Amino acid sequence: MAKLPLGLLSIGVFVIIIAICLTAYAVQFISMDRIIPLILTFYGVWTMVVAGIRVKTPEKYARGAFSIFAWGILFTAIGGSWYLYVVGPEKNLILAVTLVVVVFGILIVTAALRSWRK
């Protein structure tokens, strides 16, 4: 089975995400301080899609689908909490950090249960 060029595909998707966010800024749909959190969040979603692709087509020496999915969840949580911090009326840092800590805790518990099952 031929290898899928997921690295090149991911770079292309990253460039498209940047272009979409910059276009949204250019038409004044979002402000400048929301561009990077949105890029991070959307790329996290793409990383989770790559994990789904990796489940269907695993490679022998490549990173596993669970690991890729975990990174996608972390990117999405960090970008989402950053976005909540920027958009929030009081810029509540505790809410933003809590989201990341909860997601990180869920990933730790999931990894522990996954290794316990083997």
mmCIF file of N, CA and C in Angstrom:
data_model
loop_
_atom_site.group_PDB
_atom_site.id
_atom_site.type_symbol
_atom_site.label_atom_id
_atom_site.label_comp_id
_atom_site.label_asym_id
_atom_site.label_seq_id
_atom_site.Cartn_x
_atom_site.Cartn_y
_atom_site.Cartn_z
ATOM 1 N N MET A 1 0.835 -1.174 0.000
ATOM 2 C CA MET A 1 0.000 0.000 0.000
ATOM 3 C C MET A 1 0.887 1.248 0.000
ATOM 4 N N ALA A 2 0.572 2.190 -0.845
ATOM 5 C CA ALA A 2 1.358 3.418 -0.951
ATOM 6 C C ALA A 2 1.079 4.338 0.240
ATOM 7 N N LYS A 3 2.104 5.062 0.624
ATOM 8 C CA LYS A 3 1.941 6.005 1.729
ATOM 9 C C LYS A 3 1.108 7.201 1.293
ATOM 10 N N LEU A 4 0.290 7.695 2.197
ATOM 11 C CA LEU A 4 -0.487 8.897 1.929
ATOM 12 C C LEU A 4 0.368 10.121 2.245
ATOM 13 N N PRO A 5 0.371 11.136 1.390
ATOM 14 C CA PRO A 5 1.175 12.345 1.651
ATOM 15 C C PRO A 5 0.455 13.282 2.633
ATOM 16 N N LEU A 6 0.240 12.809 3.873
ATOM 17 C CA LEU A 6 -0.513 13.603 4.845
ATOM 18 C C LEU A 6 0.243 14.846 5.295
ATOM 19 N N GLY A 7 1.560 14.806 5.278
ATOM 20 C CA GLY A 7 2.335 15.985 5.659
ATOM 21 C C GLY A 7 2.129 17.123 4.678
ATOM 22 N N LEU A 8 2.237 16.812 3.402
ATOM 23 C CA LEU A 8 2.030 17.817 2.370
ATOM 24 C C LEU A 8 0.584 18.299 2.367
ATOM 25 N N LEU A 9 -0.347 17.385 2.558
ATOM 26 C CA LEU A 9 -1.762 17.741 2.635
ATOM 27 C C LEU A 9 -2.029 18.664 3.821
ATOM 28 N N SER A 10 -1.402 18.383 4.952
ATOM 29 C CA SER A 10 -1.591 19.216 6.146
ATOM 30 C C SER A 10 -1.019 20.623 5.954
ATOM 31 N N ILE A 11 0.104 20.726 5.280
ATOM 32 C CA ILE A 11 0.663 22.057 5.006
ATOM 33 C C ILE A 11 -0.278 22.844 4.112
ATOM 34 N N GLY A 12 -0.841 22.185 3.110
ATOM 35 C CA GLY A 12 -1.796 22.845 2.233
ATOM 36 C C GLY A 12 -3.033 23.310 2.985
ATOM 37 N N VAL A 13 -3.560 22.466 3.858
ATOM 38 C CA VAL A 13 -4.731 22.844 4.652
ATOM 39 C C VAL A 13 -4.383 23.992 5.591
ATOM 40 N N PHE A 14 -3.188 23.978 6.166
ATOM 41 C CA PHE A 14 -2.758 25.058 7.048
ATOM 42 C C PHE A 14 -2.718 26.397 6.301
ATOM 43 N N VAL A 15 -2.188 26.368 5.086
ATOM 44 C CA VAL A 15 -2.135 27.595 4.279
ATOM 45 C C VAL A 15 -3.549 28.071 3.951
ATOM 46 N N ILE A 16 -4.456 27.151 3.643
ATOM 47 C CA ILE A 16 -5.844 27.517 3.359
ATOM 48 C C ILE A 16 -6.510 28.112 4.596
ATOM 49 N N ILE A 17 -6.255 27.533 5.772
ATOM 50 C CA ILE A 17 -6.821 28.066 7.016
ATOM 51 C C ILE A 17 -6.324 29.486 7.262
ATOM 52 N N ILE A 18 -5.029 29.706 7.060
ATOM 53 C CA ILE A 18 -4.477 31.054 7.226
ATOM 54 C C ILE A 18 -5.135 32.020 6.252
ATOM 55 N N ALA A 19 -5.296 31.598 5.005
ATOM 56 C CA ALA A 19 -5.916 32.461 3.992
ATOM 57 C C ALA A 19 -7.362 32.798 4.362
ATOM 58 N N ILE A 20 -8.099 31.823 4.861
ATOM 59 C CA ILE A 20 -9.493 32.074 5.254
ATOM 60 C C ILE A 20 -9.556 33.052 6.416
ATOM 61 N N CYS A 21 -8.699 32.866 7.410
ATOM 62 C CA CYS A 21 -8.704 33.769 8.567
ATOM 63 C C CYS A 21 -8.277 35.185 8.169
ATOM 64 N N LEU A 22 -7.281 35.307 7.295
ATOM 65 C CA LEU A 22 -6.864 36.630 6.844
ATOM 66 C C LEU A 22 -7.946 37.301 5.993
ATOM 67 N N THR A 23 -8.664 36.510 5.202
ATOM 68 C CA THR A 23 -9.770 37.059 4.430
ATOM 69 C C THR A 23 -10.883 37.539 5.357
ATOM 70 N N ALA A 24 -11.169 36.767 6.397
ATOM 71 C CA ALA A 24 -12.191 37.186 7.371
ATOM 72 C C ALA A 24 -11.774 38.484 8.058
ATOM 73 N N TYR A 25 -10.481 38.645 8.301
ATOM 74 C CA TYR A 25 -9.993 39.898 8.877
ATOM 75 C C TYR A 25 -10.094 41.043 7.864
ATOM 76 N N ALA A 26 -9.785 40.747 6.617
ATOM 77 C CA ALA A 26 -9.800 41.788 5.585
ATOM 78 C C ALA A 26 -11.199 42.347 5.345
ATOM 79 N N VAL A 27 -12.207 41.493 5.467
ATOM 80 C CA VAL A 27 -13.580 41.970 5.283
ATOM 81 C C VAL A 27 -14.201 42.405 6.613
ATOM 82 N N GLN A 28 -13.365 42.535 7.615
ATOM 83 C CA GLN A 28 -13.733 43.006 8.951
ATOM 84 C C GLN A 28 -14.782 42.127 9.616
ATOM 85 N N PHE A 29 -14.681 40.805 9.377
ATOM 86 C CA PHE A 29 -15.548 39.852 10.051
ATOM 87 C C PHE A 29 -14.999 39.514 11.435
ATOM 88 N N ILE A 30 -13.664 39.500 11.557
ATOM 89 C CA ILE A 30 -13.009 39.272 12.844
ATOM 90 C C ILE A 30 -11.957 40.361 13.037
ATOM 91 N N SER A 31 -11.533 40.525 14.292
ATOM 92 C CA SER A 31 -10.489 41.506 14.583
ATOM 93 C C SER A 31 -9.124 40.819 14.582
ATOM 94 N N MET A 32 -8.074 41.616 14.615
ATOM 95 C CA MET A 32 -6.702 41.101 14.513
ATOM 96 C C MET A 32 -6.353 40.143 15.649
ATOM 97 N N ASP A 33 -6.851 40.390 16.855
ATOM 98 C CA ASP A 33 -6.480 39.547 17.986
ATOM 99 C C ASP A 33 -7.178 38.185 17.973
ATOM 100 N N ARG A 34 -8.071 37.937 17.024
ATOM 101 C CA ARG A 34 -8.774 36.656 16.936
ATOM 102 C C ARG A 34 -8.223 35.757 15.837
ATOM 103 N N ILE A 35 -7.278 36.239 15.067
ATOM 104 C CA ILE A 35 -6.773 35.458 13.936
ATOM 105 C C ILE A 35 -6.002 34.225 14.412
ATOM 106 N N ILE A 36 -5.033 34.392 15.269
ATOM 107 C CA ILE A 36 -4.193 33.261 15.697
ATOM 108 C C ILE A 36 -4.992 32.220 16.475
ATOM 109 N N PRO A 37 -5.874 32.612 17.411
ATOM 110 C CA PRO A 37 -6.678 31.569 18.063
ATOM 111 C C PRO A 37 -7.551 30.778 17.092
ATOM 112 N N LEU A 38 -8.099 31.443 16.093
ATOM 113 C CA LEU A 38 -8.924 30.724 15.121
ATOM 114 C C LEU A 38 -8.082 29.797 14.256
ATOM 115 N N ILE A 39 -6.901 30.240 13.859
ATOM 116 C CA ILE A 39 -6.010 29.370 13.083
ATOM 117 C C ILE A 39 -5.663 28.126 13.895
ATOM 118 N N LEU A 40 -5.328 28.312 15.145
ATOM 119 C CA LEU A 40 -4.974 27.186 16.011
ATOM 120 C C LEU A 40 -6.159 26.243 16.202
ATOM 121 N N THR A 41 -7.337 26.791 16.394
ATOM 122 C CA THR A 41 -8.525 25.965 16.592
ATOM 123 C C THR A 41 -8.868 25.177 15.338
ATOM 124 N N PHE A 42 -8.885 25.841 14.183
ATOM 125 C CA PHE A 42 -9.217 25.149 12.946
ATOM 126 C C PHE A 42 -8.167 24.103 12.584
ATOM 127 N N TYR A 43 -6.901 24.391 12.858
ATOM 128 C CA TYR A 43 -5.875 23.402 12.564
ATOM 129 C C TYR A 43 -5.984 22.204 13.510
ATOM 130 N N GLY A 44 -6.429 22.449 14.731
ATOM 131 C CA GLY A 44 -6.689 21.337 15.649
ATOM 132 C C GLY A 44 -7.787 20.429 15.129
ATOM 133 N N VAL A 45 -8.823 21.028 14.561
ATOM 134 C CA VAL A 45 -9.893 20.231 13.957
ATOM 135 C C VAL A 45 -9.345 19.425 12.780
ATOM 136 N N TRP A 46 -8.501 20.044 11.967
ATOM 137 C CA TRP A 46 -7.889 19.324 10.850
ATOM 138 C C TRP A 46 -7.024 18.172 11.363
ATOM 139 N N THR A 47 -6.309 18.377 12.445
ATOM 140 C CA THR A 47 -5.469 17.322 13.006
ATOM 141 C C THR A 47 -6.319 16.135 13.449
ATOM 142 N N MET A 48 -7.504 16.408 13.988
ATOM 143 C CA MET A 48 -8.404 15.316 14.359
ATOM 144 C C MET A 48 -8.905 14.576 13.115
ATOM 145 N N VAL A 49 -9.112 15.289 12.014
ATOM 146 C CA VAL A 49 -9.494 14.642 10.752
ATOM 147 C C VAL A 49 -8.358 13.743 10.266
ATOM 148 N N VAL A 50 -7.128 14.209 10.389
ATOM 149 C CA VAL A 50 -5.967 13.387 10.005
ATOM 150 C C VAL A 50 -5.911 12.123 10.855
ATOM 151 N N ALA A 51 -6.271 12.226 12.128
ATOM 152 C CA ALA A 51 -6.298 11.032 12.979
ATOM 153 C C ALA A 51 -7.327 10.034 12.466
ATOM 154 N N GLY A 52 -8.463 10.531 12.014
ATOM 155 C CA GLY A 52 -9.461 9.642 11.435
ATOM 156 C C GLY A 52 -8.963 8.963 10.174
ATOM 157 N N ILE A 53 -8.214 9.693 9.361
ATOM 158 C CA ILE A 53 -7.615 9.103 8.160
ATOM 159 C C ILE A 53 -6.588 8.055 8.559
ATOM 160 N N ARG A 54 -5.825 8.349 9.598
ATOM 161 C CA ARG A 54 -4.767 7.431 10.054
ATOM 162 C C ARG A 54 -5.354 6.130 10.620
ATOM 163 N N VAL A 55 -6.572 6.182 11.173
ATOM 164 C CA VAL A 55 -7.210 4.961 11.668
ATOM 165 C C VAL A 55 -7.499 4.023 10.504
ATOM 166 N N LYS A 56 -7.955 4.593 9.396
ATOM 167 C CA LYS A 56 -8.300 3.781 8.227
ATOM 168 C C LYS A 56 -7.063 3.260 7.502
ATOM 169 N N THR A 57 -5.976 4.034 7.503
ATOM 170 C CA THR A 57 -4.763 3.645 6.777
ATOM 171 C C THR A 57 -3.545 3.775 7.685
ATOM 172 N N PRO A 58 -3.368 2.856 8.629
ATOM 173 C CA PRO A 58 -2.204 2.954 9.516
ATOM 174 C C PRO A 58 -0.914 2.633 8.766
ATOM 175 N N GLU A 59 0.159 3.260 9.222
ATOM 176 C CA GLU A 59 1.481 2.974 8.663
ATOM 177 C C GLU A 59 2.348 2.389 9.765
ATOM 178 N N LYS A 60 3.319 1.622 9.360
ATOM 179 C CA LYS A 60 4.099 0.846 10.319
ATOM 180 C C LYS A 60 4.898 1.718 11.292
ATOM 181 N N TYR A 61 5.604 2.709 10.812
ATOM 182 C CA TYR A 61 6.469 3.503 11.676
ATOM 183 C C TYR A 61 5.968 4.921 11.898
ATOM 184 N N ALA A 62 4.722 5.164 11.603
ATOM 185 C CA ALA A 62 4.151 6.505 11.778
ATOM 186 C C ALA A 62 3.495 6.620 13.155
ATOM 187 N N ARG A 63 3.237 7.830 13.547
ATOM 188 C CA ARG A 63 2.553 8.100 14.808
ATOM 189 C C ARG A 63 1.155 7.508 14.742
ATOM 190 N N GLY A 64 0.680 6.992 15.877
ATOM 191 C CA GLY A 64 -0.627 6.361 15.925
ATOM 192 C C GLY A 64 -1.771 7.363 15.871
ATOM 193 N N ALA A 65 -2.948 6.853 15.548
ATOM 194 C CA ALA A 65 -4.124 7.710 15.408
ATOM 195 C C ALA A 65 -4.507 8.348 16.745
ATOM 196 N N PHE A 66 -4.365 7.623 17.839
ATOM 197 C CA PHE A 66 -4.722 8.182 19.146
ATOM 198 C C PHE A 66 -3.836 9.373 19.493
ATOM 199 N N SER A 67 -2.558 9.260 19.211
ATOM 200 C CA SER A 67 -1.622 10.344 19.490
ATOM 201 C C SER A 67 -1.938 11.575 18.649
ATOM 202 N N ILE A 68 -2.241 11.359 17.372
ATOM 203 C CA ILE A 68 -2.582 12.473 16.490
ATOM 204 C C ILE A 68 -3.873 13.126 16.961
ATOM 205 N N PHE A 69 -4.858 12.306 17.340
ATOM 206 C CA PHE A 69 -6.129 12.844 17.818
ATOM 207 C C PHE A 69 -5.938 13.649 19.103
ATOM 208 N N ALA A 70 -5.077 13.173 19.981
ATOM 209 C CA ALA A 70 -4.805 13.884 21.229
ATOM 210 C C ALA A 70 -4.202 15.265 20.948
ATOM 211 N N TRP A 71 -3.276 15.342 20.000
ATOM 212 C CA TRP A 71 -2.700 16.640 19.633
ATOM 213 C C TRP A 71 -3.759 17.553 19.030
ATOM 214 N N GLY A 72 -4.659 16.981 18.239
ATOM 215 C CA GLY A 72 -5.735 17.775 17.676
ATOM 216 C C GLY A 72 -6.654 18.342 18.745
ATOM 217 N N ILE A 73 -6.978 17.517 19.723
ATOM 218 C CA ILE A 73 -7.809 17.984 20.847
ATOM 219 C C ILE A 73 -7.090 19.099 21.601
ATOM 220 N N LEU A 74 -5.796 18.934 21.841
ATOM 221 C CA LEU A 74 -5.045 19.968 22.567
ATOM 222 C C LEU A 74 -4.986 21.275 21.779
ATOM 223 N N PHE A 75 -4.715 21.192 20.477
ATOM 224 C CA PHE A 75 -4.703 22.412 19.649
ATOM 225 C C PHE A 75 -6.058 23.107 19.689
ATOM 226 N N THR A 76 -7.119 22.330 19.558
ATOM 227 C CA THR A 76 -8.458 22.899 19.556
ATOM 228 C C THR A 76 -8.786 23.514 20.914
ATOM 229 N N ALA A 77 -8.402 22.854 21.985
ATOM 230 C CA ALA A 77 -8.685 23.382 23.330
ATOM 231 C C ALA A 77 -7.889 24.651 23.601
ATOM 232 N N ILE A 78 -6.632 24.668 23.229
ATOM 233 C CA ILE A 78 -5.815 25.863 23.455
ATOM 234 C C ILE A 78 -6.311 27.022 22.596
ATOM 235 N N GLY A 79 -6.579 26.758 21.324
ATOM 236 C CA GLY A 79 -7.110 27.809 20.458
ATOM 237 C C GLY A 79 -8.475 28.283 20.906
ATOM 238 N N GLY A 80 -9.328 27.353 21.308
ATOM 239 C CA GLY A 80 -10.663 27.721 21.782
ATOM 240 C C GLY A 80 -10.630 28.518 23.067
ATOM 241 N N SER A 81 -9.751 28.137 23.981
ATOM 242 C CA SER A 81 -9.668 28.896 25.235
ATOM 243 C C SER A 81 -9.061 30.272 25.002
ATOM 244 N N TRP A 82 -8.103 30.363 24.095
ATOM 245 C CA TRP A 82 -7.534 31.661 23.742
ATOM 246 C C TRP A 82 -8.606 32.555 23.117
ATOM 247 N N TYR A 83 -9.424 31.962 22.248
ATOM 248 C CA TYR A 83 -10.511 32.713 21.628
ATOM 249 C C TYR A 83 -11.521 33.174 22.683
ATOM 250 N N LEU A 84 -11.869 32.284 23.626
ATOM 251 C CA LEU A 84 -12.784 32.669 24.706
ATOM 252 C C LEU A 84 -12.204 33.805 25.539
ATOM 253 N N TYR A 85 -10.899 33.762 25.760
ATOM 254 C CA TYR A 85 -10.254 34.814 26.533
ATOM 255 C C TYR A 85 -10.325 36.154 25.798
ATOM 256 N N VAL A 86 -10.098 36.124 24.488
ATOM 257 C CA VAL A 86 -10.105 37.358 23.694
ATOM 258 C C VAL A 86 -11.519 37.912 23.558
ATOM 259 N N VAL A 87 -12.500 37.048 23.338
ATOM 260 C CA VAL A 87 -13.870 37.476 23.078
ATOM 261 C C VAL A 87 -14.623 37.797 24.366
ATOM 262 N N GLY A 88 -14.256 37.147 25.450
ATOM 263 C CA GLY A 88 -14.986 37.308 26.706
ATOM 264 C C GLY A 88 -15.079 38.748 27.165
ATOM 265 N N PRO A 89 -16.188 39.077 27.821
ATOM 266 C CA PRO A 89 -16.403 40.471 28.218
ATOM 267 C C PRO A 89 -15.407 40.965 29.262
ATOM 268 N N GLU A 90 -14.952 40.074 30.116
ATOM 269 C CA GLU A 90 -14.035 40.494 31.187
ATOM 270 C C GLU A 90 -12.635 39.947 30.991
ATOM 271 N N LYS A 91 -12.405 39.300 29.864
ATOM 272 C CA LYS A 91 -11.127 38.628 29.608
ATOM 273 C C LYS A 91 -10.772 37.709 30.771
ATOM 274 N N ASN A 92 -11.670 36.784 31.042
ATOM 275 C CA ASN A 92 -11.560 35.886 32.174
ATOM 276 C C ASN A 92 -10.525 34.790 31.893
ATOM 277 N N LEU A 93 -9.335 34.959 32.451
ATOM 278 C CA LEU A 93 -8.241 34.011 32.252
ATOM 279 C C LEU A 93 -8.533 32.666 32.907
ATOM 280 N N ILE A 94 -9.227 32.676 34.022
ATOM 281 C CA ILE A 94 -9.505 31.423 34.731
ATOM 282 C C ILE A 94 -10.365 30.495 33.871
ATOM 283 N N LEU A 95 -11.361 31.037 33.179
ATOM 284 C CA LEU A 95 -12.205 30.229 32.310
ATOM 285 C C LEU A 95 -11.393 29.628 31.175
ATOM 286 N N ALA A 96 -10.514 30.399 30.590
ATOM 287 C CA ALA A 96 -9.696 29.916 29.478
ATOM 288 C C ALA A 96 -8.743 28.808 29.935
ATOM 289 N N VAL A 97 -8.105 29.000 31.064
ATOM 290 C CA VAL A 97 -7.169 27.994 31.573
ATOM 291 C C VAL A 97 -7.921 26.743 32.020
ATOM 292 N N THR A 98 -9.102 26.912 32.581
ATOM 293 C CA THR A 98 -9.895 25.765 33.028
ATOM 294 C C THR A 98 -10.238 24.845 31.870
ATOM 295 N N LEU A 99 -10.582 25.417 30.724
ATOM 296 C CA LEU A 99 -10.897 24.602 29.551
ATOM 297 C C LEU A 99 -9.706 23.738 29.142
ATOM 298 N N VAL A 100 -8.531 24.309 29.117
ATOM 299 C CA VAL A 100 -7.333 23.552 28.740
ATOM 300 C C VAL A 100 -7.021 22.477 29.775
ATOM 301 N N VAL A 101 -7.154 22.798 31.046
ATOM 302 C CA VAL A 101 -6.847 21.830 32.108
ATOM 303 C C VAL A 101 -7.830 20.663 32.080
ATOM 304 N N VAL A 102 -9.105 20.942 31.861
ATOM 305 C CA VAL A 102 -10.100 19.871 31.789
ATOM 306 C C VAL A 102 -9.821 18.951 30.601
ATOM 307 N N VAL A 103 -9.534 19.520 29.443
ATOM 308 C CA VAL A 103 -9.240 18.702 28.264
ATOM 309 C C VAL A 103 -7.967 17.894 28.485
ATOM 310 N N PHE A 104 -6.965 18.500 29.083
ATOM 311 C CA PHE A 104 -5.724 17.786 29.364
ATOM 312 C C PHE A 104 -5.981 16.627 30.330
ATOM 313 N N GLY A 105 -6.799 16.851 31.345
ATOM 314 C CA GLY A 105 -7.150 15.784 32.285
ATOM 315 C C GLY A 105 -7.900 14.648 31.616
ATOM 316 N N ILE A 106 -8.830 14.981 30.722
ATOM 317 C CA ILE A 106 -9.568 13.947 29.997
ATOM 318 C C ILE A 106 -8.628 13.122 29.133
ATOM 319 N N LEU A 107 -7.669 13.773 28.491
ATOM 320 C CA LEU A 107 -6.701 13.029 27.680
ATOM 321 C C LEU A 107 -5.835 12.108 28.528
ATOM 322 N N ILE A 108 -5.453 12.556 29.714
ATOM 323 C CA ILE A 108 -4.643 11.717 30.603
ATOM 324 C C ILE A 108 -5.434 10.491 31.049
ATOM 325 N N VAL A 109 -6.692 10.689 31.440
ATOM 326 C CA VAL A 109 -7.528 9.571 31.866
ATOM 327 C C VAL A 109 -7.757 8.603 30.707
ATOM 328 N N THR A 110 -8.004 9.131 29.521
ATOM 329 C CA THR A 110 -8.212 8.279 28.350
ATOM 330 C C THR A 110 -6.959 7.474 28.027
ATOM 331 N N ALA A 111 -5.801 8.096 28.094
ATOM 332 C CA ALA A 111 -4.547 7.382 27.830
ATOM 333 C C ALA A 111 -4.304 6.303 28.881
ATOM 334 N N ALA A 112 -4.626 6.615 30.137
ATOM 335 C CA ALA A 112 -4.442 5.625 31.197
ATOM 336 C C ALA A 112 -5.379 4.437 31.001
ATOM 337 N N LEU A 113 -6.644 4.705 30.678
ATOM 338 C CA LEU A 113 -7.588 3.615 30.453
ATOM 339 C C LEU A 113 -7.219 2.812 29.212
ATOM 340 N N ARG A 114 -6.693 3.481 28.219
ATOM 341 C CA ARG A 114 -6.278 2.804 26.986
ATOM 342 C C ARG A 114 -5.100 1.863 27.255
ATOM 343 N N SER A 115 -4.133 2.317 28.037
ATOM 344 C CA SER A 115 -2.987 1.435 28.341
ATOM 345 C C SER A 115 -3.363 0.343 29.337
ATOM 346 N N TRP A 116 -4.355 0.588 30.159
ATOM 347 C CA TRP A 116 -4.820 -0.395 31.124
ATOM 348 C C TRP A 116 -5.511 -1.547 30.411
ATOM 349 N N ARG A 117 -6.191 -1.227 29.312
ATOM 350 C CA ARG A 117 -6.940 -2.211 28.559
ATOM 351 C C ARG A 117 -6.025 -3.202 27.830
ATOM 352 N N LYS A 118 -4.830 -2.773 27.470
ATOM 353 C CA LYS A 118 -3.920 -3.645 26.683
ATOM 354 C C LYS A 118 -3.327 -4.730 27.502
#
